[in-house]
Tab-separated table of C-alpha atoms and ligand atoms in Angstrom:
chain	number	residue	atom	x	y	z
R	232	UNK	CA	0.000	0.000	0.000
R	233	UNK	CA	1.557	3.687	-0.926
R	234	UNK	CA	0.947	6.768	0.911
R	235	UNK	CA	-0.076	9.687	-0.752
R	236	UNK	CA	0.585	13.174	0.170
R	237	UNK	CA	-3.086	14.391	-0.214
R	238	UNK	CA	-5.653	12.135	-1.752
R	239	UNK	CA	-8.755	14.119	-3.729
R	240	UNK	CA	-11.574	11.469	-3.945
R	241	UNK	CA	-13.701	12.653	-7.017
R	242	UNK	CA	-12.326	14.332	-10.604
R	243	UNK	CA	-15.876	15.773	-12.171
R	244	UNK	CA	-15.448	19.736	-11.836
R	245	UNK	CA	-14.638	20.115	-7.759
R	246	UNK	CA	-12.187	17.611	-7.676
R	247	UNK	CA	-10.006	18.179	-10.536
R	248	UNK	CA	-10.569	21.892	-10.349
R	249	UNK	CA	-8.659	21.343	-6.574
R	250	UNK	CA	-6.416	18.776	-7.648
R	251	UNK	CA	-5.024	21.011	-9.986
R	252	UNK	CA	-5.128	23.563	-7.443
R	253	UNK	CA	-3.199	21.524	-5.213
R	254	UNK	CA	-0.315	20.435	-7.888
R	255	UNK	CA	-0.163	24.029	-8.869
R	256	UNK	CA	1.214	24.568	-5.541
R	257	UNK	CA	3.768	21.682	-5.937
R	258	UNK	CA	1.942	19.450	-3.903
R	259	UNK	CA	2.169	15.226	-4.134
R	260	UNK	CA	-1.572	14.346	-5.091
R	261	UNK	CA	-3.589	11.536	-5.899
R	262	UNK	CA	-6.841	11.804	-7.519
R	263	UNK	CA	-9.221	8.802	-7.668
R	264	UNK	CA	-12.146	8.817	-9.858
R	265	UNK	CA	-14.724	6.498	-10.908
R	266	UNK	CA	-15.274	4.823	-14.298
R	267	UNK	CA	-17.240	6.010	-16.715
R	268	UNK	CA	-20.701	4.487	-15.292
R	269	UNK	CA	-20.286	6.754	-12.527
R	270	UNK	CA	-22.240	10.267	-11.964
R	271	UNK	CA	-20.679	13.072	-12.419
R	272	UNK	CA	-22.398	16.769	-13.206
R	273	UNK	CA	-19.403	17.988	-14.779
R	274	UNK	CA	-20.239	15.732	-18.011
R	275	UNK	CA	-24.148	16.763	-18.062
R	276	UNK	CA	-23.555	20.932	-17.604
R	277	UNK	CA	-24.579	23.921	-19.486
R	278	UNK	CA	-21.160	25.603	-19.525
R	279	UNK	CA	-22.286	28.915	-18.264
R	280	UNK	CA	-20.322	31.189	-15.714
R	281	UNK	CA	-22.842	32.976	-13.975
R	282	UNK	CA	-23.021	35.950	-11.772
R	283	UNK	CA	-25.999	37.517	-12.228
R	284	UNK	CA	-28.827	36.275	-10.022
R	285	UNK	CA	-26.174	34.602	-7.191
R	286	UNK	CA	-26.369	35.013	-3.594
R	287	UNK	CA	-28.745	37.985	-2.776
R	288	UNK	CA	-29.679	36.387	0.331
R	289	UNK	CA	-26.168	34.846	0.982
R	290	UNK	CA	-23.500	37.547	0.473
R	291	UNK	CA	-20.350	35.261	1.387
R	292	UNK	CA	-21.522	33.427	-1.978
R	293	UNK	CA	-22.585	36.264	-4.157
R	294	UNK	CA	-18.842	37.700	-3.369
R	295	UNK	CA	-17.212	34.220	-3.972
R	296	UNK	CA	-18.705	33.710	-7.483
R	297	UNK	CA	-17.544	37.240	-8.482
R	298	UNK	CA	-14.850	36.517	-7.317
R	299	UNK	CA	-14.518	33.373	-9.309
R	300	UNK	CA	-15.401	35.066	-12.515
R	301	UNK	CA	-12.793	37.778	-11.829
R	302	UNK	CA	-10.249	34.734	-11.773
R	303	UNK	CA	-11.179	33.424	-15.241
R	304	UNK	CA	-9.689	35.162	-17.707
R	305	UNK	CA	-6.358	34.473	-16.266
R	306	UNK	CA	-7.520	30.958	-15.690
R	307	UNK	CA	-8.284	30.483	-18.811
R	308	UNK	CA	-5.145	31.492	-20.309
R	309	UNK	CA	-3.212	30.171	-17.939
R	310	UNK	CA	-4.827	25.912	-18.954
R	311	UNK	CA	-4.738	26.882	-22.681
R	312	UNK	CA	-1.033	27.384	-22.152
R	313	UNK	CA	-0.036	24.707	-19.900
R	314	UNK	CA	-2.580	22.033	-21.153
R	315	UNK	CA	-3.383	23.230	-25.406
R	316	UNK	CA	-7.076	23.199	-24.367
R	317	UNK	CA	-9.036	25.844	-25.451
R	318	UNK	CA	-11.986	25.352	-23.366
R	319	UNK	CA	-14.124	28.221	-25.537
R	320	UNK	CA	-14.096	30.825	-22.493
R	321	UNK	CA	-16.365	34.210	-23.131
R	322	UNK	CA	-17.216	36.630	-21.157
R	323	UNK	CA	-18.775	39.490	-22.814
R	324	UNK	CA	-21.852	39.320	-20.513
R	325	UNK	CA	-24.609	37.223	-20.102
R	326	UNK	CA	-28.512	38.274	-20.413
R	327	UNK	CA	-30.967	36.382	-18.210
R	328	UNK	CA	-34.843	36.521	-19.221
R	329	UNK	CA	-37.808	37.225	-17.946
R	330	UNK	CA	-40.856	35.769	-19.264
R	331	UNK	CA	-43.309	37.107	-17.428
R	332	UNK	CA	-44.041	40.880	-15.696
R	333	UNK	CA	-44.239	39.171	-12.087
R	334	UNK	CA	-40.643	37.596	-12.270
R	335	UNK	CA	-39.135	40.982	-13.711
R	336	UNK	CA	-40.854	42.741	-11.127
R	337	UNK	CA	-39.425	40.142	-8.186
R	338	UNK	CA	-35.592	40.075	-10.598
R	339	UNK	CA	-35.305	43.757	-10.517
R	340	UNK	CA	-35.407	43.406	-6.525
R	341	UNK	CA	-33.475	40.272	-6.549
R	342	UNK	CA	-30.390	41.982	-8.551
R	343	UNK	CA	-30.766	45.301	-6.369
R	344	UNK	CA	-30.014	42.983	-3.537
R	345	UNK	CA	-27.087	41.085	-4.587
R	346	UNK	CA	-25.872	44.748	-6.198
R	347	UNK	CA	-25.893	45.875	-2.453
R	348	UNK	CA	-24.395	42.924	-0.655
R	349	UNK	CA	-21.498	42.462	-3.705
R	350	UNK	CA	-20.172	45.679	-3.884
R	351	UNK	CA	-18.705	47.964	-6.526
R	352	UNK	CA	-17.727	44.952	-9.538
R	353	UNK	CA	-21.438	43.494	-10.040
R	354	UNK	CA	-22.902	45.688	-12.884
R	355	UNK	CA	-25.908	45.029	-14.662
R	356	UNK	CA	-28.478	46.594	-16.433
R	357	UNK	CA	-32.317	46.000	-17.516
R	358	UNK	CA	-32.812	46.318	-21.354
R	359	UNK	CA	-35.356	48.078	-22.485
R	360	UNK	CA	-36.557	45.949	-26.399
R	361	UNK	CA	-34.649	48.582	-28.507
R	362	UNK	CA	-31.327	47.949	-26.340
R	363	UNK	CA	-32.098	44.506	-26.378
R	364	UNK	CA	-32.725	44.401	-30.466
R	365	UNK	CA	-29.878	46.010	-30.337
R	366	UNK	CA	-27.532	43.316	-28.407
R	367	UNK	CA	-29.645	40.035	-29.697
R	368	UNK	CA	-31.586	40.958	-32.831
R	369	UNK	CA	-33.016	37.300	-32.888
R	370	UNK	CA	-34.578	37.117	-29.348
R	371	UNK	CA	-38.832	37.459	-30.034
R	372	UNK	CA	-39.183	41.267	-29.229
R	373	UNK	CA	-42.142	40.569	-27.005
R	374	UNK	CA	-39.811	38.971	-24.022
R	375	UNK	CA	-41.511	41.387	-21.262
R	376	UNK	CA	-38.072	42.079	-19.653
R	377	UNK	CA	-34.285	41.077	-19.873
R	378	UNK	CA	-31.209	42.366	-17.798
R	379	UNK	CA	-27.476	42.137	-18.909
R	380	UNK	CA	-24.490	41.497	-16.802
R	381	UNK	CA	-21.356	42.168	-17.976
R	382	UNK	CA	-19.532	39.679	-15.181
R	383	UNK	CA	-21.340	36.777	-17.102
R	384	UNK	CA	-19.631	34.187	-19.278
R	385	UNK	CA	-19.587	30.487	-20.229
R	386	UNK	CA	-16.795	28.291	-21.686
R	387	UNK	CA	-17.183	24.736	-22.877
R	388	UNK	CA	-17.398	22.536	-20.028
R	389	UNK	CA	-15.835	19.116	-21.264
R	390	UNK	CA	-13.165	20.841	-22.255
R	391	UNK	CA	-12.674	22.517	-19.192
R	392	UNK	CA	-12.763	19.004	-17.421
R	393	UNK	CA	-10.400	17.715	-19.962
R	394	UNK	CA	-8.216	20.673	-19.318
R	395	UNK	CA	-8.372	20.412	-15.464
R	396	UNK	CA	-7.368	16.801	-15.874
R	397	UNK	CA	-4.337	17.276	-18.316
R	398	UNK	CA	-3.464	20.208	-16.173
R	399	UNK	CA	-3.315	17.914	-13.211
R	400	UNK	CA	-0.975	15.650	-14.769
R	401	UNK	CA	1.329	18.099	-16.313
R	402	UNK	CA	1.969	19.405	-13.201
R	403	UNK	CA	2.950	16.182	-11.828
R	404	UNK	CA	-0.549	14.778	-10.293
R	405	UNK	CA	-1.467	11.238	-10.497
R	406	UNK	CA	-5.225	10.043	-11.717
R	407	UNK	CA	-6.543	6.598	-11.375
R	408	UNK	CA	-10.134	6.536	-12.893
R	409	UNK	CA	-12.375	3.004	-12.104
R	410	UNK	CA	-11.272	3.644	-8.244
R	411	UNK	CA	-14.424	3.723	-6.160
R	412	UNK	CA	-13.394	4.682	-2.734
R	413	UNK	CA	-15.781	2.217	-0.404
R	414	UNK	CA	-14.837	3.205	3.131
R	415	UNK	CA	-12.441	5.200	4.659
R	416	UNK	CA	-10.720	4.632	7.733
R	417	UNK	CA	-8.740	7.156	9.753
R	418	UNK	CA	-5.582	5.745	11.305
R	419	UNK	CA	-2.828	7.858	13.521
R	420	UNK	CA	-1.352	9.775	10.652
R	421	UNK	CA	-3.527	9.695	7.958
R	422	UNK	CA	-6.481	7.620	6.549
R	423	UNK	CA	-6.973	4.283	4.330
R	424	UNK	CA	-9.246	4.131	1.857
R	425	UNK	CA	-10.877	1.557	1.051
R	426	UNK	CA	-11.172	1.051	-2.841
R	427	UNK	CA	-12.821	-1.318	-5.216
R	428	UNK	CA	-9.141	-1.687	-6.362
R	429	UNK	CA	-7.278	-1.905	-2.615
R	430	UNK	CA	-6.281	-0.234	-0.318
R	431	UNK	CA	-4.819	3.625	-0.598
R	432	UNK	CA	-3.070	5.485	2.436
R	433	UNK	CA	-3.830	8.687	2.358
R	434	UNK	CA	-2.000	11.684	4.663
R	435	UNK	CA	-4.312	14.282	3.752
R	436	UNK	CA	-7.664	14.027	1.778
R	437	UNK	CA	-10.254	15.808	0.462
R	438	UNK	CA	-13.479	14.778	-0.309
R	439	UNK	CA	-14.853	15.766	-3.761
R	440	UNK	CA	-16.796	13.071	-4.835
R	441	UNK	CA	-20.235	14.820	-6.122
R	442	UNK	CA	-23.295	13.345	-4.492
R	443	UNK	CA	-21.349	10.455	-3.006
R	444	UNK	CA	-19.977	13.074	-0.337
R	445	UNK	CA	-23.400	12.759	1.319
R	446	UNK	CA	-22.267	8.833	2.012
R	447	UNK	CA	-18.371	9.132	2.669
R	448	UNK	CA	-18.204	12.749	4.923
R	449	UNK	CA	-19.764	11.013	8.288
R	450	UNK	CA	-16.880	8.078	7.408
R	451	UNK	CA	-14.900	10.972	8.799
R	452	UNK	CA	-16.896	12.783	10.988
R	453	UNK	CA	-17.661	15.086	8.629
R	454	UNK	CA	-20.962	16.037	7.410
R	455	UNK	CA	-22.371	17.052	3.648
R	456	UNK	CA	-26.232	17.078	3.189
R	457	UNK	CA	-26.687	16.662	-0.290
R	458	UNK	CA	-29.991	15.468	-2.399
R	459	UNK	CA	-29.883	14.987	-6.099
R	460	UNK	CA	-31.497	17.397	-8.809
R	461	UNK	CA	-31.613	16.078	-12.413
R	462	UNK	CA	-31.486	18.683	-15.023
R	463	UNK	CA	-32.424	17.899	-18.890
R	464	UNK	CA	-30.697	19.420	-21.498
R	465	UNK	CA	-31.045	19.701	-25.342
R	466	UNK	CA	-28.537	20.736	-28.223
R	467	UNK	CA	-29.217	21.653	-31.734
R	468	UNK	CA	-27.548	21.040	-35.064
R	469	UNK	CA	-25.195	23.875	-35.870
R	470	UNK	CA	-26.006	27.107	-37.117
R	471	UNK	CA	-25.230	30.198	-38.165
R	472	UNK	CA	-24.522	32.834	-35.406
R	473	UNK	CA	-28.055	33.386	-33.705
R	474	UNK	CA	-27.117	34.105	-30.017
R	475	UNK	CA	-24.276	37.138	-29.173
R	476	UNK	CA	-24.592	36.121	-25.053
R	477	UNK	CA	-25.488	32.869	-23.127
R	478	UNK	CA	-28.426	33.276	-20.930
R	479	UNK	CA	-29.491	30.407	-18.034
R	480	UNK	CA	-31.810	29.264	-21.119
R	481	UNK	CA	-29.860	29.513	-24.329
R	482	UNK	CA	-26.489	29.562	-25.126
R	483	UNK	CA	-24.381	28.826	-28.953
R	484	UNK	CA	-21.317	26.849	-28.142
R	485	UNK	CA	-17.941	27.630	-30.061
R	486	UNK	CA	-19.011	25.368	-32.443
R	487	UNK	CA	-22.232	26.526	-33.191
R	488	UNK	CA	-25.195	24.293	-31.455
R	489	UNK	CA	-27.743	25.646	-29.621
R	490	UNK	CA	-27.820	24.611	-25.867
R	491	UNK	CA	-31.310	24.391	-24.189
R	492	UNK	CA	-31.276	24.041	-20.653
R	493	UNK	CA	-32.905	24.725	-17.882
R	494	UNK	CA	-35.444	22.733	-16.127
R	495	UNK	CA	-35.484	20.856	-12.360
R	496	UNK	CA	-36.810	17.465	-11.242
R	497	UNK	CA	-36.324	16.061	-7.744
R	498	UNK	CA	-36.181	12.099	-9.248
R	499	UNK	CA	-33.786	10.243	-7.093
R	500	UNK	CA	-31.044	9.049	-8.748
R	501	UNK	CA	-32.161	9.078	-12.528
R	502	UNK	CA	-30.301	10.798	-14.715
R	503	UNK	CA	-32.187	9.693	-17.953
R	504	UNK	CA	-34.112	12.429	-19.725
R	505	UNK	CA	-38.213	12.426	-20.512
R	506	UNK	CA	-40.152	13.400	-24.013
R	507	UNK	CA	-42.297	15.478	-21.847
R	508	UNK	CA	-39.547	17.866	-20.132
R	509	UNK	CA	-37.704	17.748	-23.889
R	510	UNK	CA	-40.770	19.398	-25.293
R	511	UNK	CA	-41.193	21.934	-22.729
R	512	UNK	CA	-37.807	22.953	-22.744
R	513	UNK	CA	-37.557	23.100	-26.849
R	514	UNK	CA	-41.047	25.151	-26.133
R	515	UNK	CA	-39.319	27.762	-24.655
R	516	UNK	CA	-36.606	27.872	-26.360
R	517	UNK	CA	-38.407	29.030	-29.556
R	518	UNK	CA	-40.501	31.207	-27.895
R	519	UNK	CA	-37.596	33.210	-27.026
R	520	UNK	CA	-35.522	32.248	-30.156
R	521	UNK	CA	-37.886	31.774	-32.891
R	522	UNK	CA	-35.484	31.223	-35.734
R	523	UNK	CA	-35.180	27.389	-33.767
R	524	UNK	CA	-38.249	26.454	-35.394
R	525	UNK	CA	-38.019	23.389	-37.861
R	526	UNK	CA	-34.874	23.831	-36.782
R	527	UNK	CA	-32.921	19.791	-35.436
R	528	UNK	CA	-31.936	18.583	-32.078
R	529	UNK	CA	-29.066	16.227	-32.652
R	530	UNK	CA	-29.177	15.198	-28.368
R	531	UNK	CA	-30.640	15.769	-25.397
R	532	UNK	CA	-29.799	14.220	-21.715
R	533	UNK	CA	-30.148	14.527	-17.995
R	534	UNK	CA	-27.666	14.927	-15.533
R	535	UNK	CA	-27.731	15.419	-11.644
R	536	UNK	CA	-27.189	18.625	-9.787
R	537	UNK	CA	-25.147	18.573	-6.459
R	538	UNK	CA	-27.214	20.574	-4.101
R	539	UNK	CA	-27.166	20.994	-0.781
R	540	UNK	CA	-30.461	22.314	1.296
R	541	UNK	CA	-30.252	25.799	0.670
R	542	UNK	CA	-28.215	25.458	-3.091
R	543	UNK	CA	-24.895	27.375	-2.048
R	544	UNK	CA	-21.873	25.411	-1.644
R	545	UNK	CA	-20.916	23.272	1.663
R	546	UNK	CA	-16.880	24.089	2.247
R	547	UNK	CA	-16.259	21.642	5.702
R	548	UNK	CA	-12.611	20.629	7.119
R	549	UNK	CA	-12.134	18.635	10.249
R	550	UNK	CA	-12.053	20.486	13.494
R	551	UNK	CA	-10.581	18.007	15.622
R	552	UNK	CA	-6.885	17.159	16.446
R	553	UNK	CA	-5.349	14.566	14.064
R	554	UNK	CA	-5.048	13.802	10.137
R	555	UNK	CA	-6.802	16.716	7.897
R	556	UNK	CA	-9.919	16.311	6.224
R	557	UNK	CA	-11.811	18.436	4.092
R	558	UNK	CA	-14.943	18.151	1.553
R	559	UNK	CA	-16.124	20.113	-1.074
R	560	UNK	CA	-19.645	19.846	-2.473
R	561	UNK	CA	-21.121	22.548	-4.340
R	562	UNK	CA	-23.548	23.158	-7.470
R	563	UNK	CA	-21.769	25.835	-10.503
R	564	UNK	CA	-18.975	24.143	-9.856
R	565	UNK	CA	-18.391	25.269	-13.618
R	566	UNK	CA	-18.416	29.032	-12.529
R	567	UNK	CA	-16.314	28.345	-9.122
R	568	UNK	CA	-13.752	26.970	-10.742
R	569	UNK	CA	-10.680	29.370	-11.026
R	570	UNK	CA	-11.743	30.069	-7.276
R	571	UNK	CA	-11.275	26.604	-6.222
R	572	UNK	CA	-8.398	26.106	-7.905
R	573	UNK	CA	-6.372	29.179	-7.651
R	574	UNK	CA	-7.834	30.348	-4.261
R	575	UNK	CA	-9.394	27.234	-2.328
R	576	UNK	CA	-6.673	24.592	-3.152
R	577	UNK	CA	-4.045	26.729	-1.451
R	578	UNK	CA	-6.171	27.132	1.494
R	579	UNK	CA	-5.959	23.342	1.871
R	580	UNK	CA	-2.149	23.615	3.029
R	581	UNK	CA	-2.648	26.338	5.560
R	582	UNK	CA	-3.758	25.470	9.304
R	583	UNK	CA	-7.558	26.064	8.563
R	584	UNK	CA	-9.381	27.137	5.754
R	585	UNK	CA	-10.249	31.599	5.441
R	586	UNK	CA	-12.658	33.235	7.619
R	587	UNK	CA	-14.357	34.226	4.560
R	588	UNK	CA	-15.567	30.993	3.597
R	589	UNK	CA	-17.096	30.116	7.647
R	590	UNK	CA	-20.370	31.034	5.521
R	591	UNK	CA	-20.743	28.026	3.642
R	592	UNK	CA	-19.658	25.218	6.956
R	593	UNK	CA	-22.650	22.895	6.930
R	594	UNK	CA	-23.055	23.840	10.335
R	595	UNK	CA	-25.887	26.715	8.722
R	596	UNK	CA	-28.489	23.673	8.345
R	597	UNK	CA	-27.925	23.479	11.917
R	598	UNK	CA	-28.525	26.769	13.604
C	286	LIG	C1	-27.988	19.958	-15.797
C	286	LIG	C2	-26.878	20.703	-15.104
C	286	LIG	C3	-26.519	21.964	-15.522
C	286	LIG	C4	-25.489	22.650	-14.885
C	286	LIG	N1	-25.103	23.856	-15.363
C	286	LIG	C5	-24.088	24.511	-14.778
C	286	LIG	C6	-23.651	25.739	-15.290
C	286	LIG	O1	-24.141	26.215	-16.310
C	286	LIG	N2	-22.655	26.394	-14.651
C	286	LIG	C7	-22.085	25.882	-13.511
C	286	LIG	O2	-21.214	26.547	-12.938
C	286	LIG	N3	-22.454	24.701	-13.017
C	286	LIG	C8	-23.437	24.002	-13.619
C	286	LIG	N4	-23.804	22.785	-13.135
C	286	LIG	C9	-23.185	22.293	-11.902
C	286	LIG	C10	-21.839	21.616	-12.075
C	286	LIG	O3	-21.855	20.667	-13.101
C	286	LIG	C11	-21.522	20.954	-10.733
C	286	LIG	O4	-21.473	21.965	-9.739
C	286	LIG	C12	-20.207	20.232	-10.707
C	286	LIG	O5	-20.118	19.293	-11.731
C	286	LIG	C13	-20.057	19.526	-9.364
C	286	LIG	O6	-18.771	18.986	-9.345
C	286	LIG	P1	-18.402	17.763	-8.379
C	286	LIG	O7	-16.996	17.428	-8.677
C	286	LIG	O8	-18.784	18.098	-6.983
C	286	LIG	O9	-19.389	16.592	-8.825
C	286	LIG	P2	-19.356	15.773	-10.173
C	286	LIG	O10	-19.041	16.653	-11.303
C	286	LIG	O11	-20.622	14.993	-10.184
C	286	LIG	O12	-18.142	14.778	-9.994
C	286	LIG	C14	-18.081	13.832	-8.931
C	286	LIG	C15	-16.947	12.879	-9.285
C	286	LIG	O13	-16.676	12.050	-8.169
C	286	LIG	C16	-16.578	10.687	-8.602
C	286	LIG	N5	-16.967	9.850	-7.465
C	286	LIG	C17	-18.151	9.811	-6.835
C	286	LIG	N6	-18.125	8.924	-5.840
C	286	LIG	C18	-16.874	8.403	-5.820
C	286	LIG	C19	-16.235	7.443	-4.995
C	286	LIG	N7	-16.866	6.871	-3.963
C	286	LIG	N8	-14.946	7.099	-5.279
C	286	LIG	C20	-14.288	7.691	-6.319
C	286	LIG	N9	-14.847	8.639	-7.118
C	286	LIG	C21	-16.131	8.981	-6.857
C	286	LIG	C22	-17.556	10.607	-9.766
C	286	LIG	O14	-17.275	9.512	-10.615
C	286	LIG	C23	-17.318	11.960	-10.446
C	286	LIG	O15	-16.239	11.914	-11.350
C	286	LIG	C24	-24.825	22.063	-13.767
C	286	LIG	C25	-25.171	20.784	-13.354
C	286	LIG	C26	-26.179	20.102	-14.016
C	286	LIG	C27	-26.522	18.718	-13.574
């Protein structure tokens, strides 16, 4: 049995975002991943990097995901360079929709908040349907409201998890996919983890293992409430330029597709996709975008969100004397990104994680 340094249970888009973190910072690190059966959100997302909308009623978060999307440009750069990976990163805003006169009514509260509790770098501004022509001629005219944030972006999302992954290894981590961590066990000076494949001594670990963290945190005393929320998701054939800035419903990828997303189902553990949600979704999308009629959709799917009881992100590491422990769960793991790996993983090697980040202990479900 070898001992690892610090052992990262989990690559989808926590884990390898703070593996990479942590071999950034010259750090021996192991990451152990499922096979390809397993679930894992990073392969299901919709790519976006989104401020707009985040953490009116939970400032420490609203701050953290600007602060993440302040990170990306450099982050960007920084994989393309080490790794080859272009992993399509934009951020020329982002416009989210509102469909009705009620929900612009409650948004335009909603963003007035967060503007208050984020400070000075959260800008935005509601379109009136000439500024909107203006910025996305093929949107239906009619939407009753739309608001524009310029801290909005997406990127491509397997190719950021490819990226985080070859960026892991060039900087001298180790992977070993089809390793499903069973137990863990925490000895003197460190733990062993119990895998499909053997046992693996770990000195330091971190749990980043999606929806499974719900199961392995009280293994370690730790705890990481965590229900499942499947998502469905469409994309089109490729097409001429129809779309100048992603929105939570409608996005063109580098290459051209249309991506329809957004829709929410509390169904266990399925992660198949339904006719019915497919239709409402494509429903949508051409009522905002009606140049998508008789237009194709070349795949759909469903994938599971992480989420925790209140959505925002549960950031735990072991308060007691003896081997360190820490697990990271969150949903927009996409958007978090450069903030776990450039400012998280480093945390990781300090005595205890930054004051700023108390906020999101899991220790809020129990107050
Ligand atoms: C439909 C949908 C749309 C989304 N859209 C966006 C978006 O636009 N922007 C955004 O920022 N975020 C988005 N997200 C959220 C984002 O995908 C997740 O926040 C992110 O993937 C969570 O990362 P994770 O590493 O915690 O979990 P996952 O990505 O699920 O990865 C968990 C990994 O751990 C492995 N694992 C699990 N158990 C074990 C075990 N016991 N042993 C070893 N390995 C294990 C799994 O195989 C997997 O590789 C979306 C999610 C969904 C489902």
């Amino acid at each position: 049995m070898k001992d690892s340094r610090v052992v990262v249970i989990g690559g989808g888009m926590v884990g390898a975002a703070l593996g990479y973190g942590l071999a950034r910072e010259g750090i021996e690190t192991l990451m152990l991943d499922e096979g390809d059966q397993g679930l894992r959100a990073a392969r299901g997302n919709f790519g976006l990097l989104w401020v707009q909308g985040k953490g009116a009623d939970f400032p420490a978060y609203a701050r953290w995901t600007l602060e993440s999307c302040r990170l990306w440009p450099d982050f960007a750069a920084e994989l393309i360079e080490l790794t080859g990976i272009d992993v399509h990163f934009r951020q020329r805003g982002g416009i989210h929709y509102c469909l009705d006169e009620p929900e612009l009514e409650a948004y335009r509260l909603e963003l007035a908040q967060q503007a208050a509790v984020s400070g000075t770098d959260f800008e935005y501004q509601f379109l009136n349907a000439r500024q909107l022509a203006r910025l996305e001629p093929h949107i239906d005219a009619n939407i009753p409201g739309a608001c524009y944030s310029p801290n909005d972006g997406h990127v491509n999302p397997l190719f950021l998890l490819r990226a985080l992954h070859a960026g892991f290894l060039a900087r001298g981590g180790h992977y070993r996919p089809r390793h499903h961590v069973l137990s863990i066990e925490t000895a003197q000076d460190g733990f062993v983890l119990h895998t499909d494949q053997g046992p693996i001594r770990a000195e330091q670990l971190v749990l980043a293992a999606g929806l499974d963290n719900c199961r392995l945190a009280p293994m370690v005393g730790l705890s990481q409430p965590l229900t499942p929320q499947r998502g469905q998701l469409l994309i089109t054939e490729r097409l001429p330029r129809l779309l100048n800035y992603p929105s939570i419903y409608l996005r063109q990828t580098g290459e051209g597709s249309i991506q329809i997303g957004d829709s929410s189902e509390q169904v266990g553990l399925d992660d198949g996709n339904t006719p019915a949600v497919m239709a409402q979704l494509a429903r949508r999308a051409i009522s905002l975008l009606p140049a998508l009629r008789h237009r194709r959709i070349v795949r759909g799917w469903g994938a599971l969100r992480v989420m925790s009881p209140d959505g925002y992100p549960v950031y735990e590491q072991s308060r007691t004397p003896g081997p360190r422990v820490h697990a990271f769960s969150s949903h927009s793991g996409v958007t978090l990104a450069a903030a776990h790996a450039l400012t998280l993983a480093p945390m990781l090697l300090e005595p205890a994680l930054s004051p700023e980040l108390d906020a999101f202990t899991p220790q809020r479900f129990k107050d």
